Short mmCIF file of N, CA, C and O in Angstrom, two decimals:
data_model
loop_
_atom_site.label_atom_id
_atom_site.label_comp_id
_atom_site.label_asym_id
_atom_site.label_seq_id
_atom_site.Cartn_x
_atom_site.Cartn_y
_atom_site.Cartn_z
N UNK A 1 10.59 16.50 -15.67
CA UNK A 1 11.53 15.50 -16.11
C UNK A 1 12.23 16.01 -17.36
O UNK A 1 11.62 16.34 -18.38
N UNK A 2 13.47 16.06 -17.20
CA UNK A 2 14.22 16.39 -18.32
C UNK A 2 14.95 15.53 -19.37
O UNK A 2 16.11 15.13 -19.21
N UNK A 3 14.15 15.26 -20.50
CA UNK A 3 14.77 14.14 -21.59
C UNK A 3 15.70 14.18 -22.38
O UNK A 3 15.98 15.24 -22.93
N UNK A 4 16.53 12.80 -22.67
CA UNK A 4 18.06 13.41 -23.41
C UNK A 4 17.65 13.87 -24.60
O UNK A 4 18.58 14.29 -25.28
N UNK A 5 16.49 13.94 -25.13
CA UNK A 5 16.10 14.42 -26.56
C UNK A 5 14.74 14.20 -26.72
O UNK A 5 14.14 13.25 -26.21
N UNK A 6 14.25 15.04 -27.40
CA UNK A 6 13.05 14.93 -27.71
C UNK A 6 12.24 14.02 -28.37
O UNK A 6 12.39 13.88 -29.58
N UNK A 7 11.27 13.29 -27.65
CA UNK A 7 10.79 11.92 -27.96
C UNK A 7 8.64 12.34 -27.95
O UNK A 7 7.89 12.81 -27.10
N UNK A 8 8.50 11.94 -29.05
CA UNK A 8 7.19 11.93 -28.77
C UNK A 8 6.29 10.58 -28.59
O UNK A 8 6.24 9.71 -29.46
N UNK A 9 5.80 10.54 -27.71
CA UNK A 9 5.73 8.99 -27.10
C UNK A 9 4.30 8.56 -28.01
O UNK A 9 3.69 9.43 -28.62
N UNK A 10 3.95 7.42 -28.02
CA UNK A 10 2.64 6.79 -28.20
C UNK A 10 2.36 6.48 -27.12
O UNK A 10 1.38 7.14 -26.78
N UNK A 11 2.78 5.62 -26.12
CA UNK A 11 2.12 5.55 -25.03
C UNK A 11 3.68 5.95 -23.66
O UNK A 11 4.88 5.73 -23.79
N UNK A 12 2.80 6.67 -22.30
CA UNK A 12 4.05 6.64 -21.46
C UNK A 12 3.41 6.54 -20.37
O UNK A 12 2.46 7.25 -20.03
N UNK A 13 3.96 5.53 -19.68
CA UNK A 13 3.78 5.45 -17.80
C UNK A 13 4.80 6.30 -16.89
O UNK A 13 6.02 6.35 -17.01
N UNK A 14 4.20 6.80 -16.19
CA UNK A 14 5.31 7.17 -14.81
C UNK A 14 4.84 6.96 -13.55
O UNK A 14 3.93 7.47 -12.90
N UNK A 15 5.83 5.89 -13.28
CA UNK A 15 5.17 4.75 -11.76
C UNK A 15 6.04 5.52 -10.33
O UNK A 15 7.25 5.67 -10.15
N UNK A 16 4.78 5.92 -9.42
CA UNK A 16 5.65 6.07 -8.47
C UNK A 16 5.35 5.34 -7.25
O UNK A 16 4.29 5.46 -6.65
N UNK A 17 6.41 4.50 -6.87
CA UNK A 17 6.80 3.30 -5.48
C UNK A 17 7.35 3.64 -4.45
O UNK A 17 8.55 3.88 -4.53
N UNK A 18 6.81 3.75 -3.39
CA UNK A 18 6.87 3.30 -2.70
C UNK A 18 7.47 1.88 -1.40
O UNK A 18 6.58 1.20 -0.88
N UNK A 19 8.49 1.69 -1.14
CA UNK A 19 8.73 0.28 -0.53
C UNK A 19 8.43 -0.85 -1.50
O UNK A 19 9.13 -1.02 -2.50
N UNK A 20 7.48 -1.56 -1.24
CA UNK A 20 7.26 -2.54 -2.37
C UNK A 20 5.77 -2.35 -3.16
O UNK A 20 5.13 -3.13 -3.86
N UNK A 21 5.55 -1.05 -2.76
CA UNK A 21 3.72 -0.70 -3.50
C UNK A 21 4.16 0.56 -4.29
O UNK A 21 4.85 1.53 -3.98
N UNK A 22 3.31 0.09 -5.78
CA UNK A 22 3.17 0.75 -6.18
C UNK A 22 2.09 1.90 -5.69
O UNK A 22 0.93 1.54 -5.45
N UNK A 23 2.43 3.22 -5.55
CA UNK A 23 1.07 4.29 -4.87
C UNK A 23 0.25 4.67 -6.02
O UNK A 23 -0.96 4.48 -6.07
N UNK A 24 1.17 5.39 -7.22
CA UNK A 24 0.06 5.81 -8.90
C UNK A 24 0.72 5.79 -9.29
O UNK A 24 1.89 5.62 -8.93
N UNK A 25 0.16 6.01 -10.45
CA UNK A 25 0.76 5.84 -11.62
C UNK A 25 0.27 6.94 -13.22
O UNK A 25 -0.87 7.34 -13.45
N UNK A 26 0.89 7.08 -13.65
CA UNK A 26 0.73 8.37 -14.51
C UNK A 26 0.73 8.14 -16.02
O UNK A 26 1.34 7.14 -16.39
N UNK A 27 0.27 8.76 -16.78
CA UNK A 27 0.21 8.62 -18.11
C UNK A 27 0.14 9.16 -18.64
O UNK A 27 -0.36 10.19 -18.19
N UNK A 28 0.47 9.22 -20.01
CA UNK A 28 0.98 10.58 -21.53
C UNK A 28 -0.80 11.70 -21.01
O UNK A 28 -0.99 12.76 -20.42
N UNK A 29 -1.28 11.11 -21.35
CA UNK A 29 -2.43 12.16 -21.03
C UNK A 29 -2.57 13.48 -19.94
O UNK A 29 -3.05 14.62 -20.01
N UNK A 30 -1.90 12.70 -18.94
CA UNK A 30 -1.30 13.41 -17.71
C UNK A 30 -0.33 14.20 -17.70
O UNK A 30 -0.05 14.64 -16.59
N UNK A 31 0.50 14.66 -18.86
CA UNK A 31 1.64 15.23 -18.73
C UNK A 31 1.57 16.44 -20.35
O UNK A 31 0.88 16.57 -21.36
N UNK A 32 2.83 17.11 -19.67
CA UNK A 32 2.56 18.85 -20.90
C UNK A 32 3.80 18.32 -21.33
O UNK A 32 4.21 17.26 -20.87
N UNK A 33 4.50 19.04 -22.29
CA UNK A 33 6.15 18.69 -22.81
C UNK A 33 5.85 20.28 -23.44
O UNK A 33 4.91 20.93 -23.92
N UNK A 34 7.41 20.47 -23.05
CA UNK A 34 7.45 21.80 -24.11
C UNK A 34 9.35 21.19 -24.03
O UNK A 34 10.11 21.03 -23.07
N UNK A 35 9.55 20.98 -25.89
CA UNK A 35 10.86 20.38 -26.10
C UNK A 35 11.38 18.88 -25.20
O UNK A 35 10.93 17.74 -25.32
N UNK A 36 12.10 19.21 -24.61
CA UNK A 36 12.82 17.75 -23.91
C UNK A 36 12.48 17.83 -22.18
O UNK A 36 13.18 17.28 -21.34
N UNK A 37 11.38 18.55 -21.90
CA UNK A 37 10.82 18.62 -20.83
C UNK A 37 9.55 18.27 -21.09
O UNK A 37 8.89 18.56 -22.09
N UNK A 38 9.12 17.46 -19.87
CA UNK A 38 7.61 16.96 -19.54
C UNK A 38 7.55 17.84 -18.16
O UNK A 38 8.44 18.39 -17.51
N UNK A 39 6.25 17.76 -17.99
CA UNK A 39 5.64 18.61 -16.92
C UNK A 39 4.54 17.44 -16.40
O UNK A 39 3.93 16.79 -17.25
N UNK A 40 4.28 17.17 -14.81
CA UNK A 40 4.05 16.43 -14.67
C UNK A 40 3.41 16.48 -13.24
O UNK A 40 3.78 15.83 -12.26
N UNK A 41 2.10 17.64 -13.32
CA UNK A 41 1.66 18.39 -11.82
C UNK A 41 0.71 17.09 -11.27
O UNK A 41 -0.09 16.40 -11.90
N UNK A 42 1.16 17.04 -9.81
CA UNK A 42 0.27 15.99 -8.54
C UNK A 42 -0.42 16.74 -8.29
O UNK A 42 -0.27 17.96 -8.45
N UNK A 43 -1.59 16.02 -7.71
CA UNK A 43 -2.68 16.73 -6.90
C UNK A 43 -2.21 17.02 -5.50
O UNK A 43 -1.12 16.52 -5.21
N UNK A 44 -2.86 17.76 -4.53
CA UNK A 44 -2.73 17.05 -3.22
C UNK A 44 -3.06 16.25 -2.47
O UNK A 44 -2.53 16.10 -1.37
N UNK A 45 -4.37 15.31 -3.07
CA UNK A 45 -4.54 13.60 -2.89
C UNK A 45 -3.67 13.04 -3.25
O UNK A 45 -3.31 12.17 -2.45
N UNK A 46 -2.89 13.13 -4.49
CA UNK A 46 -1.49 12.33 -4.58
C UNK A 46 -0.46 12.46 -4.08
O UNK A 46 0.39 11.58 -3.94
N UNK A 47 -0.38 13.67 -3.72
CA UNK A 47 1.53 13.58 -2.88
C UNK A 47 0.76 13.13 -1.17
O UNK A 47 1.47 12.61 -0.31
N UNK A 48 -0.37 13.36 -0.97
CA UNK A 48 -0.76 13.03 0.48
C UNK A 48 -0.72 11.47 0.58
O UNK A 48 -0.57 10.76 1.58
N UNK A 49 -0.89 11.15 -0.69
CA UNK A 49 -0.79 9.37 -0.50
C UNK A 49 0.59 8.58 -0.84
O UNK A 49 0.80 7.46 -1.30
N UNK A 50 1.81 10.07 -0.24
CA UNK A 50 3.03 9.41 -0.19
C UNK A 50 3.65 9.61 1.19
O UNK A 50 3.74 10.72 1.73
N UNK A 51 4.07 8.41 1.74
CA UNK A 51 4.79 8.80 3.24
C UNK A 51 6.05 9.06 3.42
O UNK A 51 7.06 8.40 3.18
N UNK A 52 5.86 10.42 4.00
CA UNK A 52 7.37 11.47 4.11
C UNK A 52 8.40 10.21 4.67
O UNK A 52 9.61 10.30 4.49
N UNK A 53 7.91 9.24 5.26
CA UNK A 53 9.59 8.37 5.94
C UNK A 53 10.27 7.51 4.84
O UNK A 53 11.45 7.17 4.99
N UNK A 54 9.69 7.19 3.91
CA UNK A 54 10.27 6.89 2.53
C UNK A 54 10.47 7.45 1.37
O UNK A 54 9.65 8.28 0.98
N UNK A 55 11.46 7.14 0.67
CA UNK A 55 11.74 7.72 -0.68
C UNK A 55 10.53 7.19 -1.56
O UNK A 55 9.65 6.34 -1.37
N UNK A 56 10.80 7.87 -2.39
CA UNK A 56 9.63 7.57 -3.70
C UNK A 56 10.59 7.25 -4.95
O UNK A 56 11.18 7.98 -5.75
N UNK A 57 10.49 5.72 -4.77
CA UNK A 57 11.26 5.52 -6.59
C UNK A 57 10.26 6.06 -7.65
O UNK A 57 9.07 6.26 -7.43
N UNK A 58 10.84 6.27 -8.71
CA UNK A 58 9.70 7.22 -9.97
C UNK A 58 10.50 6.58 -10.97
O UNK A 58 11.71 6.59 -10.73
N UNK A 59 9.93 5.69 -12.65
CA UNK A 59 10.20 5.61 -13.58
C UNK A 59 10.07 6.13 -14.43
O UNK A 59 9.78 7.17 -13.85
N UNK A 60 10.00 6.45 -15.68
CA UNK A 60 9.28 6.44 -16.91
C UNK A 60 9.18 5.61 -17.79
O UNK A 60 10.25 5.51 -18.39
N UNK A 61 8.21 4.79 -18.27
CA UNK A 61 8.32 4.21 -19.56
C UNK A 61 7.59 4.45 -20.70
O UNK A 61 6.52 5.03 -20.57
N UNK A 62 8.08 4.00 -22.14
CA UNK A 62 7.31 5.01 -22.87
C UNK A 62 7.31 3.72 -24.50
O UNK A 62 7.91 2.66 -24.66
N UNK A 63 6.71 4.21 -25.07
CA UNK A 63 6.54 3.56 -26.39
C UNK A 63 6.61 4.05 -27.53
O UNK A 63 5.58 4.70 -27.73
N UNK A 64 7.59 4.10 -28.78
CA UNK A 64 7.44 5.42 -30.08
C UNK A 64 7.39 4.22 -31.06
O UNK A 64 8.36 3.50 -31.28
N UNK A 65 5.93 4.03 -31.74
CA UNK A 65 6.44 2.60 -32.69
C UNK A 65 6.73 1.18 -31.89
O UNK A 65 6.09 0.80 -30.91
N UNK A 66 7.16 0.91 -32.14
CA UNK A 66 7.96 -0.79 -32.06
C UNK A 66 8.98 -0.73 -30.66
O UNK A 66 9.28 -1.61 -29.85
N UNK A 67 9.46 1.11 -30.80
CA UNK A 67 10.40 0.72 -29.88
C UNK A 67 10.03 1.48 -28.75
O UNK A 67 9.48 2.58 -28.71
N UNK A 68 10.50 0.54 -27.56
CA UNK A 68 10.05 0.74 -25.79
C UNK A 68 11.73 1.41 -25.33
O UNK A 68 12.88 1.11 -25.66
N UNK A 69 10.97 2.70 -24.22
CA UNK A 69 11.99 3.41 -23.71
C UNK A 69 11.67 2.87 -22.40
O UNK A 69 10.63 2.22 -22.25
N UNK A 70 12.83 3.16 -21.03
CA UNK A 70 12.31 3.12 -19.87
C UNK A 70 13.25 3.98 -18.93
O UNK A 70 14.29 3.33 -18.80
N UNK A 71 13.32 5.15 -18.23
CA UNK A 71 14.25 5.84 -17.54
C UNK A 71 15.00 4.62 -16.66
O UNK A 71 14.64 3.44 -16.69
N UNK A 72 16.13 5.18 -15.85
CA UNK A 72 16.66 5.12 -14.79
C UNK A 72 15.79 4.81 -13.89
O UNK A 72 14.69 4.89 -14.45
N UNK A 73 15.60 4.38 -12.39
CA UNK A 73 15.01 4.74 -11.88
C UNK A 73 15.90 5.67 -10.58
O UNK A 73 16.96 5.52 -9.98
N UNK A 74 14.67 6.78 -10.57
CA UNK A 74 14.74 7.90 -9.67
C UNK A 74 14.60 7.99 -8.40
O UNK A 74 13.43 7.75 -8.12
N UNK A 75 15.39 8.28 -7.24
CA UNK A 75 14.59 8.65 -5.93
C UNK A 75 14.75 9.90 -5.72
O UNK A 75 15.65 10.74 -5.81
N UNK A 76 13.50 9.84 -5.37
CA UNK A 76 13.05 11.41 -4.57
C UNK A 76 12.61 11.55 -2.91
O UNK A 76 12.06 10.72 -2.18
N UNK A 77 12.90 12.40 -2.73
CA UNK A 77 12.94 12.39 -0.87
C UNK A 77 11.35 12.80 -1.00
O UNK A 77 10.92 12.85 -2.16
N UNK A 78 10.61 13.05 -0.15
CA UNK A 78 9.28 13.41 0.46
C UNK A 78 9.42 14.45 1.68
O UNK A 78 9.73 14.28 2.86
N UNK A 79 9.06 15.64 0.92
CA UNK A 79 9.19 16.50 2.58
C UNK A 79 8.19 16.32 3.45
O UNK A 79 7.16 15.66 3.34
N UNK A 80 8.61 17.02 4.37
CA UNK A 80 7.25 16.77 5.63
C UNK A 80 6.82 18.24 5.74
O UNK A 80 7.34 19.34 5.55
N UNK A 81 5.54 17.72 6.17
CA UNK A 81 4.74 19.06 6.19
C UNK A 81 4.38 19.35 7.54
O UNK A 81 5.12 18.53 8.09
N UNK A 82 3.69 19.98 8.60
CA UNK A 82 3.63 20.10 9.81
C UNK A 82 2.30 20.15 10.02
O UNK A 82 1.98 20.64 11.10
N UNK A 83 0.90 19.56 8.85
CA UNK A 83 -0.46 19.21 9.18
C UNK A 83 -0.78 18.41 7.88
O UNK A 83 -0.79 18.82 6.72
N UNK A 84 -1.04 17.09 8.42
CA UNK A 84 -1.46 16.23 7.20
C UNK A 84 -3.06 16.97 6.83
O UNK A 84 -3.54 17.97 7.37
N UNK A 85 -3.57 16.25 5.91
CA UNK A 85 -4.54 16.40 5.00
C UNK A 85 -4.81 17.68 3.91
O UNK A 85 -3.98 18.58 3.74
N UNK A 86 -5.84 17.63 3.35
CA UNK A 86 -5.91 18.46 2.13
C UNK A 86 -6.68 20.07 2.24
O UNK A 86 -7.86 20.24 2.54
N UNK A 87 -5.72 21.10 1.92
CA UNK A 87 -5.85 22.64 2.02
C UNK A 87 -7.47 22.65 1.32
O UNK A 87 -8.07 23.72 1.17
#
C-alpha cells in the first residue's frame, strides 16, 4: 500500500470484504513500512479464504493521536488458481 505521506500510526486496521462478510482483518503489528509504503504479506490460509468469483474490497484505517485516518476503499480482483488448498 502506497501512502500520500508518511504517517506513523498508533493503531491501524486493514479489513478485507468480501460481498457482505467481512473474511480478516489486519493490524499495525501485521505490517513492515519502509517510508510511505506498508508491506502487508497473506498467508496461504488467508488468500485461500478468499473466493476467486468476487472482488475483495480492502480498507485501511488508522489512528495518530486524536486524529482517525481511513483509505478509499479498494477493489482487488482474486486470481484463480487451477488446485485449491494449501502447498
Amino acid at each position: 500500500f502506497n501512502l500520500p505521506m508518511e504517517i506513523d500510526f498508533d493503531v491501524l486496521y486493514i479489513t478485507f470484504k468480501q460481498g457482505s462478510d467481512i473474511v480478516f482483518e489486519k493490524e499495525l503489528e501485521d505490517v513492515t513500512k519502509d517510508g510511505t509504503t506498508l508491506f502487508l504479506p497473506l498467508s496461504q490460509a488467508e488468500t485461500l479464504l478468499l473466493d476467486r468469483r468476487l472482488p475483495v474490497w480492502v480498507q485501511l484505517r488508522g489512528r495518530v493521536g486524536n486524529i482517525a485516518y481511513a483509505s478509499k476503499i479498494m477493489r482487488i480482483s482474486v486470481s484463480e488458481i487451477l488446485k485449491e488448498g494449501e502447498i
